[in-house]
Tab-separated table of C-alpha atoms in Angstrom:
chain	number	residue	atom	x	y	z
Y	155	MET	CA	32.631	61.437	56.354
Y	156	LYS	CA	34.489	60.788	53.103
Y	157	VAL	CA	32.726	59.266	50.102
Y	158	LEU	CA	34.374	57.788	47.020
Y	159	MET	CA	31.735	58.139	44.322
Y	160	PHE	CA	31.739	56.646	40.830
Y	161	GLY	CA	29.642	58.403	38.201
Y	162	TRP	CA	29.421	58.363	34.405
Y	163	GLU	CA	28.061	61.764	33.404
Y	164	TYR	CA	27.778	65.138	35.101
Y	165	PRO	CA	26.461	68.583	34.148
Y	166	PRO	CA	26.909	70.569	32.025
Y	167	HIS	CA	27.619	67.542	29.784
Y	168	VAL	CA	24.248	65.834	30.014
Y	169	TYR	CA	23.343	62.732	28.024
Y	170	GLY	CA	20.326	61.748	30.125
Y	171	GLY	CA	18.762	61.855	33.573
Y	172	LEU	CA	21.775	60.206	35.224
Y	173	ALA	CA	23.805	63.430	35.076
Y	174	THR	CA	21.012	65.450	36.690
Y	175	ALA	CA	20.522	62.901	39.469
Y	176	ASN	CA	24.251	62.548	40.141
Y	177	PHE	CA	24.583	66.323	40.440
Y	178	GLY	CA	21.564	66.596	42.738
Y	179	ILE	CA	22.792	63.821	45.033
Y	180	THR	CA	26.282	65.323	45.396
Y	181	GLN	CA	24.770	68.740	46.113
Y	182	GLY	CA	22.329	67.276	48.625
Y	183	LEU	CA	25.116	65.474	50.482
Y	184	HIS	CA	27.444	68.465	50.362
Y	185	ALA	CA	24.735	70.691	51.886
Y	186	GLN	CA	25.176	68.839	55.207
Y	187	GLY	CA	28.586	70.408	55.664
Y	188	ASP	CA	30.576	67.406	56.885
Y	189	ILE	CA	30.666	65.121	53.838
Y	190	ASP	CA	33.629	65.204	51.453
Y	191	ILE	CA	32.967	63.634	48.057
Y	192	THR	CA	35.549	62.453	45.557
Y	193	LEU	CA	33.657	61.944	42.301
Y	194	CYS	CA	35.254	59.858	39.548
Y	195	LEU	CA	34.149	60.558	35.957
Y	196	PRO	CA	35.424	58.894	32.758
Y	197	LYS	CA	36.071	62.098	30.839
Y	198	PRO	CA	35.372	65.429	32.532
Y	199	PHE	CA	35.902	68.552	30.458
Y	200	GLY	CA	37.049	70.982	33.130
Y	201	ASP	CA	33.891	73.104	33.192
Y	202	GLU	CA	32.010	70.975	35.725
Y	203	ASP	CA	30.808	72.451	39.031
Y	204	HIS	CA	33.326	71.511	41.731
Y	205	THR	CA	31.520	73.025	44.714
Y	206	ALA	CA	30.011	69.754	45.953
Y	207	ALA	CA	32.689	67.253	44.923
Y	208	ARG	CA	36.344	66.986	44.002
Y	209	ILE	CA	36.306	65.501	40.515
Y	210	VAL	CA	38.819	62.868	39.414
Y	211	ALA	CA	39.302	62.571	35.650
Y	212	MET	CA	39.692	58.827	35.094
Y	213	ASN	CA	41.221	59.460	31.650
Y	214	CYS	CA	44.071	61.278	33.451
Y	215	VAL	CA	44.787	58.575	36.041
Y	216	PRO	CA	48.000	56.670	35.189
Y	217	ILE	CA	47.850	52.875	35.127
Y	218	ALA	CA	51.358	52.461	33.698
Y	219	TRP	CA	54.446	54.208	35.106
Y	220	ARG	CA	55.884	56.982	32.956
Y	221	ASN	CA	58.812	59.286	33.680
Y	222	VAL	CA	57.316	62.512	32.359
Y	223	ASP	CA	58.161	66.167	32.890
Y	224	TYR	CA	55.925	68.154	35.263
Y	225	ASP	CA	55.365	70.996	32.801
Y	226	TYR	CA	54.385	68.532	30.097
Y	227	VAL	CA	51.883	66.843	32.422
Y	228	LYS	CA	50.457	70.244	33.299
Y	229	SER	CA	50.087	71.195	29.634
Y	230	ARG	CA	48.304	67.909	28.858
Y	231	ILE	CA	45.892	67.540	31.783
Y	232	GLY	CA	46.123	70.762	33.796
Y	233	ASN	CA	42.627	71.878	32.840
Y	234	VAL	CA	41.017	68.830	34.475
Y	235	MET	CA	43.513	67.500	37.042
Y	236	ASP	CA	46.213	68.858	39.330
Y	237	PRO	CA	49.595	67.521	38.053
Y	238	ASP	CA	50.651	66.839	41.651
Y	239	TYR	CA	47.690	64.494	41.988
Y	240	TYR	CA	48.777	62.711	38.795
Y	241	TYR	CA	52.173	61.930	40.387
Y	242	ARG	CA	50.526	60.879	43.642
Y	243	LEU	CA	48.366	58.413	41.701
Y	244	ARG	CA	51.364	57.184	39.727
Y	245	ASP	CA	53.002	56.142	42.985
Y	246	HIS	CA	50.068	53.838	43.809
Y	247	LEU	CA	50.155	51.670	40.703
Y	248	TYR	CA	49.408	48.096	41.700
Y	249	ALA	CA	50.113	46.273	38.432
Y	250	ASP	CA	51.773	46.761	35.067
Y	251	PHE	CA	49.137	47.620	32.473
Y	252	ASN	CA	51.559	48.424	29.672
Y	253	TYR	CA	49.985	45.623	27.642
Y	254	MET	CA	46.845	47.755	27.385
Y	255	TYR	CA	46.537	50.761	25.137
Y	256	VAL	CA	47.808	53.724	27.153
Y	257	ASN	CA	49.027	57.135	26.045
Y	258	GLU	CA	52.350	58.834	26.731
Y	259	LEU	CA	51.228	59.636	30.300
Y	260	GLY	CA	50.349	56.013	30.986
Y	261	CYS	CA	46.629	56.869	30.989
Y	262	MET	CA	43.683	55.395	29.105
Y	263	ASP	CA	41.518	57.568	26.898
Y	264	PHE	CA	37.728	57.607	27.099
Y	265	ALA	CA	35.296	58.673	24.410
Y	266	GLY	CA	32.874	60.092	26.975
Y	267	GLY	CA	29.148	59.450	26.882
Y	268	TYR	CA	27.924	56.134	25.506
Y	269	PRO	CA	30.155	55.030	22.602
Y	270	SER	CA	29.872	51.816	20.591
Y	271	ASN	CA	32.659	50.244	22.680
Y	272	LEU	CA	30.844	51.024	25.938
Y	273	HIS	CA	31.574	47.644	27.539
Y	274	ASP	CA	35.310	48.121	26.955
Y	275	GLU	CA	35.148	51.551	28.575
Y	276	ILE	CA	33.259	50.158	31.584
Y	277	ASN	CA	35.983	47.537	32.042
Y	278	ASN	CA	38.788	50.103	31.650
Y	279	TYR	CA	37.060	52.408	34.127
Y	280	SER	CA	36.957	49.589	36.691
Y	281	ILE	CA	40.687	48.929	36.274
Y	282	ILE	CA	41.487	52.586	36.893
Y	283	ALA	CA	39.237	52.530	39.962
Y	284	GLY	CA	41.807	50.283	41.617
Y	285	VAL	CA	44.497	52.978	41.402
Y	286	VAL	CA	42.160	55.634	42.802
Y	287	ALA	CA	40.937	53.378	45.624
Y	288	ARG	CA	44.528	52.655	46.666
Y	289	THR	CA	45.348	56.367	46.715
Y	290	GLU	CA	42.282	57.965	48.289
Y	291	ASP	CA	41.239	57.994	51.940
Y	292	PHE	CA	37.500	57.298	52.217
Y	293	ASP	CA	34.859	55.694	54.433
Y	294	ILE	CA	32.277	54.481	51.945
Y	295	ILE	CA	31.853	53.805	48.206
Y	296	HIS	CA	28.848	54.999	46.185
Y	297	ALA	CA	28.471	53.754	42.584
Y	298	HIS	CA	25.834	55.078	40.184
Y	299	ASP	CA	24.136	52.685	37.769
Y	300	TRP	CA	25.485	49.557	36.047
Y	301	LEU	CA	28.210	51.455	34.190
Y	302	THR	CA	30.132	51.989	37.435
Y	303	TYR	CA	29.226	48.854	39.412
Y	304	PRO	CA	32.422	47.006	38.357
Y	305	ALA	CA	34.463	50.003	39.525
Y	306	GLY	CA	32.638	50.021	42.850
Y	307	ILE	CA	33.253	46.302	43.327
Y	308	HIS	CA	36.960	46.725	42.547
Y	309	ALA	CA	37.246	49.623	45.012
Y	310	LYS	CA	35.516	47.531	47.684
Y	311	ARG	CA	37.886	44.617	47.175
Y	312	VAL	CA	40.905	46.919	47.302
Y	313	SER	CA	39.827	48.863	50.382
Y	314	GLY	CA	37.442	46.625	52.310
Y	315	LYS	CA	35.082	49.599	52.625
Y	316	PRO	CA	31.286	49.163	52.270
Y	317	LEU	CA	29.704	49.600	48.846
Y	318	CYS	CA	26.442	51.427	48.147
Y	319	ILE	CA	25.055	51.175	44.638
Y	320	HIS	CA	22.423	53.507	43.217
Y	321	VAL	CA	19.986	51.895	40.803
Y	322	HIS	CA	18.714	54.646	38.495
Y	323	ALA	CA	17.328	52.102	36.010
Y	324	THR	CA	17.601	48.416	35.180
Y	325	ASP	CA	17.792	46.700	31.827
Y	326	PHE	CA	14.210	45.540	32.388
Y	327	ASP	CA	13.221	49.216	32.093
Y	328	ARG	CA	15.394	49.995	29.089
Y	329	SER	CA	14.491	46.904	27.045
Y	330	ARG	CA	10.781	46.328	27.815
Y	331	GLY	CA	11.770	42.939	29.204
Y	332	ASN	CA	14.054	41.909	26.327
Y	333	VAL	CA	17.019	41.928	28.662
Y	334	ASN	CA	20.609	41.991	27.448
Y	335	PRO	CA	22.262	39.085	29.332
Y	336	THR	CA	25.621	40.878	29.536
Y	337	VAL	CA	24.097	43.990	31.074
Y	338	TYR	CA	21.946	41.890	33.410
Y	339	SER	CA	25.065	40.044	34.578
Y	340	ILE	CA	26.870	43.317	35.354
Y	341	GLU	CA	23.829	44.672	37.188
Y	342	LYS	CA	23.332	41.511	39.237
Y	343	ASP	CA	27.028	41.280	40.116
Y	344	GLY	CA	26.872	44.849	41.398
Y	345	MET	CA	23.804	44.108	43.479
Y	346	ASP	CA	25.218	40.859	44.854
Y	347	ASN	CA	28.369	42.658	46.006
Y	348	ALA	CA	26.617	45.742	47.372
Y	349	ASP	CA	26.092	46.278	51.086
Y	350	CYS	CA	23.276	48.720	50.376
Y	351	ILE	CA	21.109	49.166	47.258
Y	352	MET	CA	19.398	52.518	46.740
Y	353	CYS	CA	16.581	52.444	44.183
Y	354	VAL	CA	15.027	55.571	42.693
Y	355	SER	CA	11.513	54.301	43.410
Y	356	GLU	CA	9.599	51.470	45.058
Y	357	LEU	CA	8.814	50.322	41.521
Y	358	THR	CA	12.543	49.860	40.886
Y	359	ARG	CA	13.087	48.346	44.329
Y	360	GLN	CA	10.559	45.609	43.545
Y	361	THR	CA	12.314	44.928	40.229
Y	362	VAL	CA	15.625	44.589	42.070
Y	363	ILE	CA	14.115	42.202	44.639
Y	364	ASN	CA	12.094	40.063	42.226
Y	365	GLN	CA	14.159	40.066	39.027
Y	366	TYR	CA	17.663	40.223	40.551
Y	367	HIS	CA	16.816	38.144	43.669
Y	368	GLN	CA	18.146	40.618	46.225
Y	369	ASP	CA	17.537	40.640	49.971
Y	370	PRO	CA	14.766	43.210	50.630
Y	371	ARG	CA	16.532	44.238	53.842
Y	372	LYS	CA	19.371	45.853	51.923
Y	373	CYS	CA	17.153	47.518	49.282
Y	374	PHE	CA	15.783	51.019	49.891
Y	375	ALA	CA	13.607	53.359	47.822
Y	376	MET	CA	15.418	56.680	47.380
Y	377	HIS	CA	13.276	58.995	45.264
Y	378	ASN	CA	14.896	61.754	43.211
Y	379	ALA	CA	14.169	65.461	43.534
Y	380	VAL	CA	14.705	68.794	41.776
Y	381	TYR	CA	16.633	71.942	42.558
Y	382	PRO	CA	14.938	75.346	42.725
Y	383	LEU	CA	15.148	77.100	39.373
Y	384	ARG	CA	18.070	79.466	38.982
Y	385	GLN	CA	17.089	83.113	38.641
Y	386	GLU	CA	17.838	83.174	34.913
Y	387	LEU	CA	15.420	80.256	34.446
Y	388	GLN	CA	12.780	81.868	36.644
Y	389	ASP	CA	13.045	84.950	34.449
Y	390	ILE	CA	12.105	83.047	31.287
Y	391	PRO	CA	8.662	84.434	30.384
Y	392	ARG	CA	5.697	82.097	30.183
Y	393	PRO	CA	3.542	82.892	27.109
Y	394	ASP	CA	-0.220	83.250	27.561
Y	395	HIS	CA	-1.913	80.945	25.079
Y	396	THR	CA	-5.459	81.938	26.078
Y	397	GLY	CA	-7.547	81.928	22.910
Y	398	LYS	CA	-4.525	80.740	20.926
Y	399	GLU	CA	-3.079	77.397	19.852
Y	400	LYS	CA	-2.096	75.179	22.770
Y	401	ILE	CA	1.242	73.364	22.875
Y	402	VAL	CA	1.587	69.816	24.204
Y	403	THR	CA	5.132	68.540	24.748
Y	404	PHE	CA	6.986	65.229	25.016
Y	405	LEU	CA	10.616	65.746	26.043
Y	406	GLY	CA	12.941	62.770	26.395
Y	407	ARG	CA	14.764	60.010	24.576
Y	408	LEU	CA	12.836	58.680	21.597
Y	409	THR	CA	13.221	55.048	22.596
Y	410	MET	CA	10.702	52.311	23.282
Y	411	GLN	CA	11.129	52.724	27.055
Y	412	LYS	CA	9.678	56.242	26.845
Y	413	GLY	CA	6.549	55.257	24.875
Y	414	PRO	CA	6.711	57.965	22.170
Y	415	GLU	CA	4.275	56.096	19.896
Y	416	TYR	CA	1.543	56.424	22.536
Y	417	PHE	CA	2.075	60.182	22.509
Y	418	VAL	CA	1.610	60.297	18.725
Y	419	GLU	CA	-1.499	58.099	18.836
Y	420	ALA	CA	-3.049	60.232	21.595
Y	421	ALA	CA	-2.211	63.369	19.607
Y	422	ASN	CA	-4.037	61.914	16.631
Y	423	MET	CA	-7.152	61.412	18.765
Y	424	VAL	CA	-6.974	64.955	20.157
Y	425	LEU	CA	-6.602	66.399	16.659
Y	426	HIS	CA	-9.773	64.615	15.569
Y	427	ARG	CA	-11.577	66.740	18.182
Y	428	THR	CA	-9.757	70.042	17.687
Y	429	ARG	CA	-7.067	71.443	15.383
Y	430	ASN	CA	-6.151	74.217	17.784
Y	431	VAL	CA	-3.275	72.235	19.347
Y	432	ARG	CA	0.341	71.711	18.334
Y	433	PHE	CA	2.484	68.828	19.523
Y	434	CYS	CA	6.207	69.078	20.262
Y	435	MET	CA	8.319	65.911	20.434
Y	436	ALA	CA	11.685	67.113	21.725
Y	437	GLY	CA	14.596	64.710	21.997
Y	438	SER	CA	16.516	62.216	19.941
Y	439	GLY	CA	16.812	58.455	19.778
Y	440	ASP	CA	16.473	55.364	17.641
Y	441	MET	CA	12.709	55.833	17.194
Y	442	MET	CA	12.834	59.378	15.846
Y	443	ASP	CA	12.404	58.483	12.153
Y	444	GLN	CA	9.679	56.020	13.090
Y	445	MET	CA	7.768	58.748	14.966
Y	446	ILE	CA	8.091	61.205	12.061
Y	447	TYR	CA	6.718	58.569	9.708
Y	448	LEU	CA	3.911	57.705	12.151
Y	449	ALA	CA	2.841	61.362	12.424
Y	450	ALA	CA	2.827	61.582	8.618
Y	451	LYS	CA	0.895	58.326	8.307
Y	452	ARG	CA	-1.780	59.631	10.694
Y	453	GLY	CA	-2.038	62.839	8.669
Y	454	ILE	CA	-0.989	65.096	11.552
Y	455	ALA	CA	2.546	66.059	10.460
Y	456	ASP	CA	1.457	69.692	10.043
Y	457	ARG	CA	0.638	69.777	13.782
Y	458	PHE	CA	3.900	68.088	14.905
Y	459	HIS	CA	7.324	69.570	15.608
Y	460	PHE	CA	10.560	67.626	16.138
Y	461	PRO	CA	13.141	70.133	17.453
Y	462	GLY	CA	15.698	67.452	18.386
Y	463	PHE	CA	17.815	67.077	21.520
Y	464	MET	CA	17.652	69.964	23.990
Y	465	ARG	CA	19.908	70.859	26.893
Y	466	GLY	CA	20.276	73.496	29.569
Y	467	LYS	CA	18.183	76.625	29.190
Y	468	GLU	CA	16.507	75.268	26.040
Y	469	VAL	CA	14.723	72.618	28.121
Y	470	TYR	CA	13.136	75.182	30.418
Y	471	GLU	CA	12.211	77.483	27.542
Y	472	CYS	CA	10.434	74.540	25.933
Y	473	LEU	CA	8.657	73.561	29.170
Y	474	LYS	CA	7.522	77.113	29.890
Y	475	ASP	CA	6.222	77.465	26.341
Y	476	SER	CA	4.057	74.347	26.828
Y	477	ASP	CA	0.491	74.088	28.103
Y	478	VAL	CA	0.777	70.361	28.850
Y	479	TYR	CA	3.767	68.113	29.470
Y	480	VAL	CA	3.358	64.372	28.811
Y	481	MET	CA	5.595	61.475	29.912
Y	482	PRO	CA	3.944	58.252	28.634
Y	483	SER	CA	6.810	55.953	29.663
Y	484	VAL	CA	6.319	52.206	29.421
Y	485	SER	CA	8.696	51.708	32.334
Y	486	GLU	CA	10.168	54.737	34.097
Y	487	PRO	CA	12.244	54.029	37.229
Y	488	PHE	CA	11.695	57.614	38.354
Y	489	GLY	CA	11.541	60.408	35.750
Y	490	ILE	CA	12.800	63.850	36.805
Y	491	SER	CA	11.388	65.722	33.801
Y	492	PRO	CA	7.769	65.870	35.111
Y	493	LEU	CA	9.055	67.576	38.264
Y	494	GLU	CA	10.951	70.083	36.112
Y	495	ALA	CA	7.801	70.729	34.051
Y	496	MET	CA	5.711	71.285	37.189
Y	497	GLN	CA	8.401	73.668	38.467
Y	498	CYS	CA	7.832	75.699	35.313
Y	499	GLY	CA	4.101	75.821	35.955
Y	500	THR	CA	3.250	73.322	33.234
Y	501	PRO	CA	0.394	70.872	33.979
Y	502	THR	CA	1.708	67.343	33.660
Y	503	ILE	CA	0.454	63.919	32.613
Y	504	ILE	CA	2.532	60.842	33.484
Y	505	SER	CA	2.113	57.112	33.060
Y	506	LYS	CA	1.153	55.012	36.069
Y	507	GLN	CA	4.298	53.007	35.275
Y	508	SER	CA	6.494	55.932	36.432
Y	509	GLY	CA	8.361	55.933	39.735
Y	510	CYS	CA	7.854	59.678	40.247
Y	511	GLY	CA	4.126	58.979	40.451
Y	512	GLU	CA	4.798	57.518	43.919
Y	513	ILE	CA	5.529	61.000	45.285
Y	514	LEU	CA	3.456	63.241	42.977
Y	515	THR	CA	-0.204	64.033	43.609
Y	516	ASN	CA	-1.002	67.118	41.541
Y	517	CYS	CA	-0.629	65.628	38.097
Y	518	ILE	CA	-2.751	63.313	35.969
Y	519	LYS	CA	-1.770	59.631	35.835
Y	520	VAL	CA	-2.841	57.201	33.095
Y	521	ASP	CA	-1.693	53.774	31.950
Y	522	TYR	CA	0.834	54.246	29.144
Y	523	TRP	CA	-1.161	52.011	26.814
Y	524	ASP	CA	-4.472	53.785	27.395
Y	525	VAL	CA	-4.228	56.339	24.579
Y	526	HIS	CA	-7.942	57.172	24.957
Y	527	ALA	CA	-7.406	58.276	28.581
Y	528	LEU	CA	-4.254	60.138	27.587
Y	529	ALA	CA	-6.059	61.957	24.776
Y	530	ASP	CA	-8.936	62.865	27.120
Y	531	ALA	CA	-6.481	64.246	29.703
Y	532	ILE	CA	-4.649	66.347	27.094
Y	533	TYR	CA	-7.901	67.708	25.671
Y	534	SER	CA	-9.266	68.502	29.135
Y	535	ILE	CA	-6.227	70.487	30.250
Y	536	CYS	CA	-6.131	72.406	26.959
Y	537	HIS	CA	-9.832	73.317	27.100
Y	538	ASN	CA	-10.621	73.588	30.822
Y	539	ASP	CA	-9.026	76.727	32.271
Y	540	GLY	CA	-9.955	75.743	35.822
Y	541	LEU	CA	-8.162	72.404	35.523
Y	542	PHE	CA	-5.166	74.040	33.846
Y	543	HIS	CA	-4.718	76.636	36.611
Y	544	TYR	CA	-5.289	74.122	39.428
Y	545	LEU	CA	-2.609	71.737	38.129
Y	546	GLN	CA	-0.311	74.662	37.381
Y	547	GLU	CA	-0.484	76.187	40.854
Y	548	GLU	CA	-0.760	73.075	43.019
Y	549	GLY	CA	1.849	71.195	40.974
Y	550	LYS	CA	4.412	73.928	41.492
Y	551	LYS	CA	3.704	74.084	45.240
Y	552	GLU	CA	4.188	70.323	45.456
Y	553	VAL	CA	7.522	70.037	43.657
Y	554	ASP	CA	8.953	73.024	45.520
Y	555	GLN	CA	8.910	70.751	48.597
Y	556	ILE	CA	10.783	67.901	46.876
Y	557	THR	CA	14.422	68.899	47.379
Y	558	TRP	CA	17.819	67.263	46.972
Y	559	GLU	CA	18.745	68.372	50.492
Y	560	LYS	CA	16.062	66.019	51.845
Y	561	VAL	CA	17.396	63.230	49.615
Y	562	GLY	CA	20.909	63.916	50.925
Y	563	LEU	CA	19.708	63.531	54.504
Y	564	ARG	CA	18.099	60.171	53.722
Y	565	ILE	CA	21.251	58.931	51.976
Y	566	ARG	CA	23.372	60.113	54.915
Y	567	LYS	CA	21.150	58.099	57.265
Y	568	LEU	CA	21.794	54.960	55.198
Y	569	TYR	CA	25.537	55.693	55.177
Y	570	ASP	CA	25.506	55.970	58.989
Y	571	GLN	CA	23.582	52.717	59.379
Y	572	LEU	CA	26.022	50.923	57.087
Y	573	LEU	CA	29.110	52.240	58.856
Y	574	SER	CA	27.746	51.413	62.305
Y	575	ARG	CA	27.451	47.714	61.533
């Protein structure tokens, strides 16, 4: 089976959970041995893992014909794309896009990540998808999140092949209900045109059905997973904080969706009961200054640390150095980070508004707004060794059974059902 997949980010260049999920899904599908994946990315850097998917650099796909020398093409894009593939794509141009801004190779540049002109990049990406869809041989299309839905729709119209979309989040999650009408329109158009909608949780599936008015029969919950820790991550030592200061960690985007203010307020309550705890708020986002000011206003700035955005090994070092991990999200479609924390042997507290709570048992769940319950849970784990060790051991056992290979099998089953119609 051949899959044409549209993604937006991919490790090691991680901007959020989408990269981690995209990587896990491709690996889980590849593990079956008979699925070939062509993964389109706006701006790959050449250091991505190619074992599970052949990566197409959309910023190296020509949309305007250029008579250029082979050696020059190789010098310009050889680190991310085979020059022969560039010429193959050039021969499948379906329109003249010279009126758009293209470079000397007839390609469009991408900033990568989430720039201020994101909507322009989404549109450009969808145009380029037409060239790729006319060139590639594939059985099914798989588009990740609203950024790539227009590309998936274009590929479907070009090829007539079925379209699966993967809903990792909706704008209802990101905006606390203050939905951006442009984003909503893109999301709904993707859902309306999809033959199959995979949602990262039942929570998200219900949002898709009720807020985007989709047929429940084509909507499926497809929970995320984690990969076993690499040996170098397993080898990171876990400090023993017995009789010492405990460390409680929030790790994620500092945006209203993630509920960082509830973490600070709960910390304030804990610190009224004990001063033997430090709080780490790792990440970046538009609420960072607000959280620093809030910690200062509550008089707990001396107990708070703001190390900024973390990636790669830093994340696992932070998780292993923590006695409690907290994800107080207001609306979390899934949330992979609690699974990663539990992998590291860190007892975890999540909000009941988190999709991962549908598959996790050995963690503590509270309503995001109930800062009293959150504070009690933090204090209990920090001061009850029995509870700490139970959540540590049973949590790790639980997440070790939640694998991307199992997710890949479930996705494959949906592919087969779609293709058999």
